[in-house]
Amino acid sequence: MKSIVETIQEKIRPQFEGDSSGHDWHHILRVLNMSRHLQQTEGGDLEIIELAALLHDISDYKLNGGRLDEGGKVAFKLLLDNDYNEAKAEHIMYIVDNVSYKGANTPNEMNTVEGKIVQDADRIDAIGAIGIGRTFAYGGNKNQAMYIPELEAKLHDSFEEYANEKTSTINHFHEKLLLLSDRLNTKTAKEIGKQRHQFMENFLNQFYAEWNFQPENK
Ligand code: ADP
Ligand code: NI
């Protein structure tokens, strides 16, 4: 008999294949893989972690037309439809509803070790070389400019502002990506995050140097 993790993995896969907004199936697999790695040192219920990792983007507000709190309910229903334990499904609903970044000045802390691990794994996938790639992919998918020098980056005070205000892909680094390494929950994730954060700093320095290239005055 198939495990619940295998069953859910097979059921949701078609929904993520072919996505070009940075939330494709390989993102789900990387988050699953990183969550398993973090669990080895940080502990927590492996099955809940695996299911929450698989379901964390199941109905993201950026992909479902803007509805903010649907993901958890969709995950909960899918788990119960597959005869999963209701209390555990509620825990997974809580993780899915609270995993996302909601702006610089909007804290969103997880209060279970399983939640902290899945949030860390998702955030690690938003930084470093993969994070850079995903952010430019997302920007292109949303017809967002790569960089608008006169548009200042903002530290948003509410989720609504963060989700709705015009930005550029380079500003997104200052509004989210560069803030993530300090917001990782677990020690294991913080160690991995450090190197990926430095890689983004190096990328941005090179980007600005190329953008501001000046011909020599002879
Ligand atoms: P999380 O998984 O923390 O919720 P998101 O779903 O917000 O992450 O974002 C998924 C990917 O899309 C990430 O790599 C993220 O940085 C990128 N992204 C989200 N919003 C923007 C934006 N306005 N511009 C560029 N990239 C973005
Ligand atoms: Ni994600």
Coordinates of N, CA and C and ligand atoms in Angstrom, one line a residue:
M1 N 0.8 -1.2 0.0 CA 0.0 0.0 0.0 C 0.9 1.3 0.0
K2 N 0.4 2.2 -0.7 CA 1.1 3.5 -0.8 C 1.0 4.3 0.5
S3 N 2.1 5.0 0.9 CA 2.0 5.8 2.1 C 1.2 7.1 1.7
I4 N 0.7 7.8 2.7 CA 0.0 9.0 2.5 C 0.9 10.1 1.8
V5 N 2.2 10.1 2.1 CA 3.1 11.0 1.5 C 3.2 10.7 0.0
E6 N 3.3 9.5 -0.4 CA 3.4 9.1 -1.8 C 2.1 9.4 -2.5
T7 N 0.9 9.1 -1.8 CA -0.4 9.4 -2.4 C -0.5 10.9 -2.7
I8 N -0.3 11.7 -1.7 CA -0.4 13.2 -1.9 C 0.6 13.7 -2.9
Q9 N 1.8 13.2 -2.9 CA 2.8 13.6 -3.9 C 2.3 13.4 -5.3
E10 N 1.7 12.2 -5.6 CA 1.2 11.9 -6.9 C 0.0 12.7 -7.3
K11 N -0.8 13.0 -6.3 CA -2.1 13.7 -6.6 C -1.8 15.2 -7.0
I12 N -0.9 15.8 -6.3 CA -0.7 17.2 -6.5 C 0.3 17.6 -7.7
R13 N 1.1 16.6 -8.0 CA 2.1 16.9 -9.0 C 1.6 17.6 -10.3
P14 N 0.5 17.1 -10.9 CA 0.1 17.8 -12.2 C -0.2 19.3 -12.0
Q15 N -0.7 19.7 -10.8 CA -1.0 21.1 -10.6 C 0.2 22.0 -10.7
F16 N 1.4 21.5 -10.4 CA 2.6 22.3 -10.4 C 3.5 22.2 -11.6
E17 N 3.2 21.2 -12.4 CA 4.1 21.0 -13.6 C 3.8 22.1 -14.6
G18 N 4.8 22.6 -15.2 CA 4.6 23.6 -16.2 C 4.5 25.0 -15.6
D19 N 4.5 25.2 -14.3 CA 4.4 26.6 -13.8 C 5.7 27.3 -14.1
S20 N 5.5 28.6 -14.5 CA 6.7 29.4 -14.8 C 6.8 30.6 -13.9
S21 N 6.2 30.6 -12.7 CA 6.2 31.7 -11.8 C 7.2 31.5 -10.6
G22 N 8.0 30.4 -10.7 CA 8.9 30.1 -9.6 C 8.3 29.1 -8.6
H23 N 7.1 28.7 -8.8 CA 6.4 27.7 -7.9 C 6.2 26.4 -8.6
D24 N 7.2 26.0 -9.4 CA 7.0 24.7 -10.2 C 7.2 23.5 -9.3
W25 N 7.0 22.3 -9.9 CA 7.1 21.1 -9.1 C 8.5 20.9 -8.5
H26 N 9.5 21.4 -9.2 CA 10.9 21.2 -8.6 C 11.1 22.0 -7.3
H27 N 10.4 23.2 -7.3 CA 10.4 23.9 -6.0 C 9.8 23.1 -4.9
I28 N 8.7 22.5 -5.2 CA 8.0 21.6 -4.1 C 9.0 20.5 -3.7
L29 N 9.7 19.9 -4.7 CA 10.6 18.8 -4.4 C 11.8 19.3 -3.6
R30 N 12.3 20.5 -3.9 CA 13.5 21.0 -3.2 C 13.1 21.3 -1.7
V31 N 11.8 21.9 -1.6 CA 11.4 22.2 -0.2 C 11.2 20.9 0.6
L32 N 10.7 19.8 -0.1 CA 10.5 18.5 0.6 C 11.9 18.0 1.0
N33 N 12.8 18.0 0.1 CA 14.2 17.5 0.4 C 14.9 18.3 1.5
M34 N 14.8 19.6 1.5 CA 15.4 20.5 2.5 C 14.7 20.3 3.8
S35 N 13.4 20.1 3.8 CA 12.7 19.8 5.1 C 13.1 18.5 5.7
R36 N 13.3 17.5 4.9 CA 13.8 16.2 5.4 C 15.2 16.4 6.0
H37 N 16.0 17.2 5.3 CA 17.4 17.4 5.9 C 17.3 18.1 7.2
L38 N 16.5 19.2 7.3 CA 16.4 20.0 8.6 C 15.9 19.1 9.7
Q39 N 14.9 18.2 9.3 CA 14.3 17.3 10.4 C 15.3 16.4 11.0
Q40 N 16.4 16.0 10.2 CA 17.4 15.1 10.8 C 18.1 15.7 12.0
T41 N 18.3 17.0 12.0 CA 19.0 17.6 13.1 C 18.0 18.3 14.1
E42 N 16.9 18.8 13.5 CA 16.0 19.6 14.4 C 14.9 18.9 15.0
G43 N 14.6 17.6 14.5 CA 13.6 16.8 15.0 C 12.2 17.2 14.5
G44 N 11.1 16.8 15.2 CA 9.8 17.0 14.7 C 9.2 15.7 14.0
D45 N 7.9 15.7 13.8 CA 7.2 14.6 13.2 C 7.4 14.6 11.7
L46 N 8.2 13.6 11.2 CA 8.6 13.6 9.8 C 7.4 13.6 8.8
E47 N 6.4 12.8 9.1 CA 5.2 12.7 8.2 C 4.5 14.0 8.1
I48 N 4.3 14.7 9.2 CA 3.7 16.0 9.1 C 4.5 17.0 8.4
I49 N 5.8 17.0 8.6 CA 6.7 17.8 7.9 C 6.7 17.6 6.4
E50 N 6.7 16.3 6.0 CA 6.7 15.9 4.6 C 5.4 16.4 3.9
L51 N 4.3 16.2 4.6 CA 3.0 16.5 4.0 C 2.8 18.1 3.9
A52 N 3.3 18.8 4.9 CA 3.2 20.2 4.9 C 4.1 20.8 3.8
A53 N 5.3 20.2 3.6 CA 6.2 20.6 2.6 C 5.5 20.5 1.2
L54 N 4.9 19.3 1.0 CA 4.3 19.0 -0.3 C 3.1 20.0 -0.6
L55 N 2.4 20.3 0.5 CA 1.1 21.1 0.3 C 1.3 22.6 0.6
H56 N 2.5 23.1 0.9 CA 2.7 24.5 1.4 C 2.2 25.5 0.3
D57 N 2.3 25.2 -1.0 CA 1.9 26.2 -2.0 C 0.7 25.8 -2.7
I58 N -0.2 24.9 -2.1 CA -1.3 24.3 -2.8 C -2.3 25.3 -3.3
S59 N -2.5 26.4 -2.6 CA -3.3 27.5 -3.2 C -2.8 28.8 -2.7
D60 N -1.6 29.2 -3.2 CA -0.9 30.4 -2.9 C -1.7 31.6 -3.4
Y61 N -1.7 32.7 -2.6 CA -2.5 33.9 -3.0 C -2.0 34.5 -4.3
K62 N -0.7 34.3 -4.6 CA -0.1 34.9 -5.8 C -0.5 34.1 -7.1
L63 N -1.0 32.9 -6.9 CA -1.3 32.0 -8.0 C -2.8 31.7 -8.1
N64 N -3.6 32.1 -7.1 CA -5.0 31.6 -7.2 C -6.0 32.8 -7.4
G65 N -5.4 34.0 -7.8 CA -6.2 35.1 -8.1 C -6.4 36.0 -6.9
G66 N -5.5 35.8 -5.9 CA -5.5 36.8 -4.8 C -6.2 36.4 -3.5
R67 N -6.8 35.2 -3.4 CA -7.5 34.9 -2.2 C -6.4 34.5 -1.1
L68 N -6.5 35.1 0.0 CA -5.4 35.1 0.9 C -5.3 33.8 1.9
D69 N -6.5 33.3 2.2 CA -6.4 32.2 3.2 C -7.1 30.9 2.8
E70 N -6.8 30.5 1.5 CA -7.4 29.3 1.0 C -6.5 28.0 1.1
G71 N -5.2 28.2 1.1 CA -4.3 27.1 1.0 C -4.5 26.1 2.1
G72 N -4.6 26.5 3.4 CA -4.8 25.6 4.5 C -6.1 24.7 4.3
K73 N -7.2 25.4 3.9 CA -8.4 24.7 3.8 C -8.3 23.6 2.7
V74 N -7.7 24.0 1.5 CA -7.5 23.1 0.4 C -6.7 21.9 0.9
A75 N -5.6 22.1 1.6 CA -4.8 21.0 2.1 C -5.5 20.1 3.1
F76 N -6.3 20.7 4.0 CA -7.1 20.0 5.0 C -8.0 19.0 4.3
K77 N -8.8 19.6 3.3 CA -9.8 18.8 2.6 C -9.1 17.6 1.9
L78 N -8.0 17.9 1.2 CA -7.3 16.9 0.4 C -6.9 15.7 1.4
L79 N -6.4 16.1 2.6 CA -5.9 15.1 3.5 C -7.1 14.2 4.0
L80 N -8.2 14.9 4.4 CA -9.3 14.1 4.9 C -9.9 13.3 3.8
D81 N -10.0 13.7 2.6 CA -10.5 12.9 1.5 C -9.6 11.7 1.3
N82 N -8.4 11.7 1.8 CA -7.5 10.5 1.7 C -7.4 9.8 3.1
D83 N -8.4 10.0 3.9 CA -8.6 9.3 5.2 C -7.5 9.6 6.2
Y84 N -6.9 10.8 6.1 CA -5.8 11.2 7.1 C -6.4 11.6 8.4
N85 N -5.7 11.5 9.4 CA -6.1 11.9 10.8 C -6.4 13.4 10.9
E86 N -7.6 13.7 11.5 CA -8.1 15.0 11.5 C -7.2 16.0 12.3
A87 N -6.7 15.6 13.4 CA -5.9 16.5 14.3 C -4.5 16.8 13.5
K88 N -4.0 15.8 12.9 CA -2.7 16.0 12.1 C -3.0 16.9 10.9
A89 N -4.1 16.7 10.3 CA -4.5 17.5 9.1 C -4.7 19.0 9.5
E90 N -5.2 19.2 10.8 CA -5.3 20.6 11.3 C -4.0 21.2 11.5
H91 N -3.1 20.5 12.0 CA -1.7 21.0 12.2 C -1.1 21.4 10.8
I92 N -1.3 20.6 9.8 CA -0.8 20.9 8.5 C -1.5 22.1 7.9
M93 N -2.8 22.2 8.1 CA -3.5 23.4 7.7 C -2.9 24.7 8.3
Y94 N -2.6 24.6 9.6 CA -2.0 25.8 10.3 C -0.6 26.1 9.6
I95 N 0.2 25.1 9.3 CA 1.5 25.4 8.7 C 1.3 26.0 7.3
V96 N 0.4 25.5 6.5 CA 0.2 26.0 5.1 C -0.3 27.5 5.2
D97 N -1.2 27.8 6.2 CA -1.7 29.1 6.3 C -0.7 30.1 6.8
N98 N 0.4 29.7 7.4 CA 1.3 30.6 8.0 C 2.7 30.6 7.4
V99 N 2.9 29.8 6.4 CA 4.3 29.7 5.9 C 4.8 30.9 5.2
S100 N 3.9 31.6 4.5 CA 4.3 32.7 3.6 C 4.9 33.9 4.2
Y101 N 5.8 34.5 3.5 CA 6.3 35.8 3.9 C 5.2 36.9 3.6
K102 N 5.0 37.8 4.6 CA 3.9 38.8 4.4 C 4.4 40.2 4.5
G103 N 5.6 40.5 4.2 CA 6.1 41.9 4.2 C 7.1 42.1 5.4
A104 N 8.0 43.1 5.2 CA 9.1 43.3 6.1 C 8.7 43.5 7.6
N105 N 7.6 44.3 7.8 CA 7.2 44.6 9.1 C 6.0 43.8 9.6
T106 N 5.8 42.6 9.0 CA 4.7 41.8 9.4 C 5.3 40.5 9.9
P107 N 5.4 40.3 11.2 CA 6.0 39.0 11.7 C 5.1 37.9 11.4
N108 N 5.6 36.8 11.0 CA 4.8 35.6 10.9 C 5.6 34.4 11.4
E109 N 5.5 34.2 12.7 CA 6.2 33.2 13.4 C 5.4 31.9 13.5
M110 N 6.1 30.8 13.4 CA 5.5 29.5 13.5 C 5.6 29.1 14.9
N111 N 4.6 28.4 15.5 CA 4.8 28.0 16.9 C 4.9 26.5 17.1
T112 N 5.2 25.7 16.0 CA 5.6 24.3 16.1 C 6.9 24.0 15.4
V113 N 7.6 23.0 15.8 CA 8.9 22.7 15.2 C 8.7 22.3 13.7
E114 N 7.6 21.6 13.5 CA 7.3 21.2 12.1 C 7.1 22.4 11.2
G115 N 6.3 23.4 11.7 CA 6.1 24.6 11.0 C 7.4 25.4 10.8
K116 N 8.2 25.5 11.8 CA 9.5 26.2 11.6 C 10.4 25.6 10.6
I117 N 10.4 24.2 10.5 CA 11.2 23.5 9.5 C 10.7 23.8 8.1
V118 N 9.4 23.7 7.9 CA 8.9 23.8 6.5 C 9.1 25.3 6.1
Q119 N 8.8 26.2 7.0 CA 9.0 27.7 6.7 C 10.5 27.9 6.3
D120 N 11.4 27.4 7.1 CA 12.8 27.5 6.8 C 13.2 26.9 5.4
A121 N 12.7 25.7 5.1 CA 13.0 25.1 3.8 C 12.5 25.9 2.7
D122 N 11.3 26.5 2.8 CA 10.7 27.4 1.8 C 11.5 28.6 1.6
R123 N 12.0 29.2 2.7 CA 12.8 30.4 2.7 C 14.2 30.2 2.1
I124 N 14.8 29.1 2.4 CA 16.1 28.7 1.9 C 16.0 28.7 0.3
D125 N 14.8 28.2 -0.2 CA 14.7 28.1 -1.6 C 14.4 29.4 -2.3
A126 N 14.2 30.4 -1.5 CA 14.0 31.8 -2.0 C 15.2 32.6 -2.0
I127 N 16.3 32.1 -1.5 CA 17.6 32.8 -1.5 C 18.7 32.0 -2.2
G128 N 19.9 32.6 -2.3 CA 21.0 32.0 -3.1 C 20.7 32.0 -4.6
A129 N 21.5 31.2 -5.3 CA 21.4 31.2 -6.8 C 20.0 30.8 -7.2
I130 N 19.4 29.8 -6.6 CA 18.0 29.4 -6.9 C 17.1 30.5 -6.7
G131 N 17.2 31.2 -5.5 CA 16.4 32.3 -5.2 C 16.4 33.4 -6.3
I132 N 17.6 33.7 -6.7 CA 17.8 34.7 -7.7 C 17.1 34.3 -9.0
G133 N 17.3 33.0 -9.4 CA 16.6 32.5 -10.6 C 15.1 32.6 -10.5
R134 N 14.6 32.1 -9.3 CA 13.1 32.1 -9.2 C 12.6 33.5 -9.2
T135 N 13.3 34.5 -8.6 CA 12.8 35.8 -8.5 C 12.7 36.5 -9.9
F136 N 13.7 36.2 -10.7 CA 13.6 36.8 -12.1 C 12.5 36.0 -12.9
A137 N 12.4 34.7 -12.7 CA 11.3 34.0 -13.4 C 9.9 34.6 -13.0
Y138 N 9.7 34.8 -11.7 CA 8.5 35.3 -11.2 C 8.2 36.7 -11.8
G139 N 9.2 37.6 -11.8 CA 9.1 38.9 -12.3 C 8.7 38.9 -13.8
G140 N 9.3 38.0 -14.6 CA 9.0 37.9 -16.0 C 7.5 37.4 -16.2
N141 N 7.2 36.4 -15.4 CA 5.8 35.9 -15.4 C 4.8 36.9 -15.1
K142 N 5.1 37.9 -14.3 CA 4.1 38.9 -13.9 C 4.3 40.2 -14.7
N143 N 5.1 40.2 -15.7 CA 5.4 41.4 -16.5 C 5.9 42.5 -15.6
Q144 N 6.7 42.2 -14.7 CA 7.3 43.2 -13.8 C 8.7 43.6 -14.3
A145 N 9.0 44.9 -14.2 CA 10.3 45.4 -14.7 C 11.4 44.7 -13.8
M146 N 12.6 44.5 -14.5 CA 13.7 43.9 -13.8 C 14.2 44.9 -12.8
Y147 N 14.4 46.2 -13.2 CA 14.9 47.2 -12.3 C 14.4 48.6 -12.7
I148 N 13.9 49.4 -11.8 CA 13.5 50.8 -12.1 C 14.3 51.6 -11.1
P149 N 15.5 52.2 -11.5 CA 16.3 52.9 -10.6 C 15.6 53.9 -9.7
E150 N 14.6 54.6 -10.3 CA 14.0 55.7 -9.5 C 12.9 55.2 -8.5
L151 N 12.6 53.9 -8.6 CA 11.6 53.3 -7.7 C 12.3 52.8 -6.5
E152 N 11.9 53.4 -5.3 CA 12.6 53.0 -4.1 C 12.0 51.7 -3.5
A153 N 12.9 50.9 -2.9 CA 12.4 49.7 -2.2 C 11.7 50.1 -0.9
K154 N 10.7 49.3 -0.5 CA 9.9 49.7 0.7 C 9.9 48.6 1.7
L155 N 9.9 48.9 3.0 CA 9.7 47.9 4.0 C 8.2 48.0 4.4
H156 N 7.4 47.1 3.9 CA 6.0 47.2 4.0 C 5.5 46.9 5.4
D157 N 4.5 47.7 5.8 CA 3.9 47.6 7.1 C 2.7 46.6 7.2
S158 N 2.2 46.2 6.0 CA 1.1 45.3 6.1 C 1.2 44.3 4.9
F159 N 0.5 43.2 5.0 CA 0.5 42.2 4.0 C -0.1 42.8 2.7
E160 N -1.2 43.5 2.9 CA -1.9 44.1 1.7 C -1.0 45.0 0.9
E161 N -0.3 45.8 1.6 CA 0.7 46.7 0.9 C 1.7 45.9 0.2
Y162 N 2.3 44.9 0.9 CA 3.4 44.1 0.3 C 2.9 43.3 -0.9
A163 N 1.6 42.8 -0.8 CA 1.1 42.0 -1.9 C 0.7 42.8 -3.1
N164 N 0.3 44.1 -2.9 CA -0.4 44.8 -4.0 C 0.5 46.0 -4.6
E165 N 1.5 46.4 -3.9 CA 2.2 47.6 -4.4 C 3.2 47.2 -5.6
K166 N 3.3 48.2 -6.5 CA 4.2 48.0 -7.6 C 5.6 47.9 -7.1
T167 N 6.4 47.0 -7.7 CA 7.8 46.9 -7.3 C 8.6 46.5 -8.6
S168 N 9.9 46.3 -8.4 CA 10.7 45.7 -9.5 C 11.4 44.5 -8.9
T169 N 11.9 43.7 -9.8 CA 12.5 42.4 -9.3 C 13.7 42.7 -8.4
I170 N 14.5 43.7 -8.8 CA 15.7 44.1 -7.9 C 15.2 44.6 -6.6
N171 N 14.1 45.4 -6.6 CA 13.6 45.9 -5.3 C 13.1 44.7 -4.4
H172 N 12.6 43.7 -5.0 CA 12.2 42.5 -4.3 C 13.3 41.9 -3.4
F173 N 14.5 42.1 -3.9 CA 15.7 41.6 -3.0 C 15.7 42.4 -1.7
H174 N 15.4 43.7 -1.8 CA 15.5 44.5 -0.6 C 14.2 44.4 0.3
E175 N 13.1 44.1 -0.4 CA 11.8 44.0 0.3 C 11.6 42.6 0.9
K176 N 12.3 41.6 0.4 CA 12.2 40.3 1.0 C 13.5 39.4 1.1
L177 N 14.1 39.2 -0.1 CA 15.1 38.2 -0.1 C 16.3 38.4 0.9
L178 N 16.7 39.7 1.0 CA 17.8 40.0 1.8 C 17.5 40.0 3.3
L179 N 16.1 39.9 3.6 CA 15.7 39.9 5.0 C 15.5 38.5 5.5
L180 N 15.5 37.5 4.6 CA 15.2 36.2 5.0 C 16.2 35.5 5.9
S181 N 17.5 35.7 5.6 CA 18.4 34.9 6.4 C 18.4 35.2 7.9
D182 N 18.0 36.4 8.2 CA 17.8 36.8 9.6 C 16.5 36.2 10.2
R183 N 15.6 35.8 9.4 CA 14.3 35.3 9.9 C 14.2 33.8 9.9
L184 N 15.3 33.1 9.6 CA 15.2 31.7 9.6 C 15.1 31.2 11.1
N185 N 14.3 30.2 11.3 CA 14.0 29.7 12.6 C 15.0 28.8 13.3
T186 N 15.6 27.9 12.5 CA 16.4 26.8 13.1 C 17.9 27.1 12.9
K187 N 18.7 26.5 13.8 CA 20.1 26.6 13.7 C 20.6 26.0 12.4
T188 N 20.1 24.9 12.0 CA 20.6 24.2 10.8 C 20.3 25.1 9.6
A189 N 19.2 25.7 9.5 CA 18.8 26.5 8.4 C 19.7 27.8 8.3
K190 N 19.9 28.3 9.5 CA 20.7 29.6 9.6 C 22.1 29.3 9.0
E191 N 22.7 28.2 9.3 CA 24.0 27.8 8.8 C 24.0 27.8 7.2
I192 N 23.0 27.2 6.7 CA 22.8 27.1 5.2 C 22.6 28.5 4.6
G193 N 21.7 29.2 5.3 CA 21.3 30.5 4.8 C 22.5 31.5 4.7
K194 N 23.4 31.5 5.5 CA 24.5 32.4 5.5 C 25.2 32.5 4.2
Q195 N 25.6 31.4 3.7 CA 26.4 31.3 2.4 C 25.5 31.8 1.2
R196 N 24.2 31.4 1.3 CA 23.3 31.8 0.2 C 23.0 33.3 0.2
H197 N 23.0 33.9 1.4 CA 22.8 35.3 1.6 C 24.0 36.1 1.0
Q198 N 25.2 35.6 1.3 CA 26.4 36.3 0.8 C 26.4 36.2 -0.8
F199 N 26.0 35.1 -1.3 CA 26.0 34.9 -2.8 C 25.0 36.0 -3.4
M200 N 23.9 36.3 -2.8 CA 23.0 37.3 -3.3 C 23.6 38.7 -3.2
E201 N 24.3 39.0 -2.1 CA 25.0 40.3 -1.9 C 26.0 40.5 -3.1
N202 N 26.8 39.4 -3.4 CA 27.8 39.5 -4.4 C 27.1 39.7 -5.8
F203 N 26.0 39.0 -6.0 CA 25.2 39.2 -7.3 C 24.8 40.7 -7.4
L204 N 24.2 41.2 -6.3 CA 23.7 42.6 -6.4 C 24.8 43.6 -6.6
N205 N 25.9 43.4 -6.0 CA 27.1 44.3 -6.2 C 27.5 44.3 -7.6
Q206 N 27.6 43.1 -8.2 CA 28.0 43.0 -9.6 C 26.9 43.6 -10.5
F207 N 25.6 43.4 -10.2 CA 24.5 43.9 -11.0 C 24.6 45.5 -11.0
Y208 N 24.7 46.1 -9.8 CA 24.8 47.6 -9.8 C 26.0 48.1 -10.5
A209 N 27.1 47.4 -10.4 CA 28.4 47.8 -11.0 C 28.2 47.8 -12.5
E210 N 27.5 46.8 -13.1 CA 27.3 46.7 -14.5 C 26.3 47.8 -14.9
W211 N 25.3 48.0 -14.1 CA 24.2 48.9 -14.5 C 24.8 50.4 -14.5
N212 N 25.7 50.7 -13.6 CA 26.2 52.0 -13.5 C 27.5 52.2 -14.2
F213 N 27.8 51.3 -15.1 CA 29.1 51.4 -15.9 C 29.2 52.8 -16.6
Q214 N 30.4 53.4 -16.4 CA 30.6 54.7 -17.0 C 31.8 54.6 -18.0
P215 N 31.6 55.2 -19.2 CA 32.8 55.3 -20.1 C 33.8 56.2 -19.5
E216 N 35.1 55.9 -19.8 CA 36.1 56.8 -19.2 C 36.2 58.1 -19.9
N217 N 36.4 59.2 -19.1 CA 36.6 60.5 -19.7 C 38.0 60.7 -20.1
K218 N 38.2 60.9 -21.5 CA 39.6 61.0 -21.9 C 39.9 62.4 -22.3
Ligands
ADP1 P1 7.1 32.0 -0.2 O1 7.3 30.6 -0.6 O2 8.0 32.6 1.0 O3 5.6 32.4 0.0 P2 6.7 33.3 -2.4 O4 5.7 32.3 -2.8 O5 6.3 34.6 -1.9 O6 7.6 32.7 -1.4 O7 7.5 33.6 -3.6 C1 7.9 32.6 -4.6 C2 9.0 33.1 -5.4 O8 8.6 34.3 -6.1 C3 10.2 33.5 -4.6 O9 11.4 33.2 -5.2 C4 9.9 35.0 -4.4 O10 11.1 35.7 -4.1 C5 9.4 35.4 -5.8 N1 8.6 36.6 -5.7 C6 7.5 36.9 -5.0 N2 7.1 38.1 -5.1 C7 7.9 38.7 -6.1 C8 8.1 40.0 -6.7 N3 7.2 40.9 -6.5 N4 9.1 40.1 -7.6 C9 9.9 39.1 -7.9 N5 9.9 37.9 -7.3 C10 8.9 37.7 -6.4
NI2 NI 7.1 27.8 -1.7

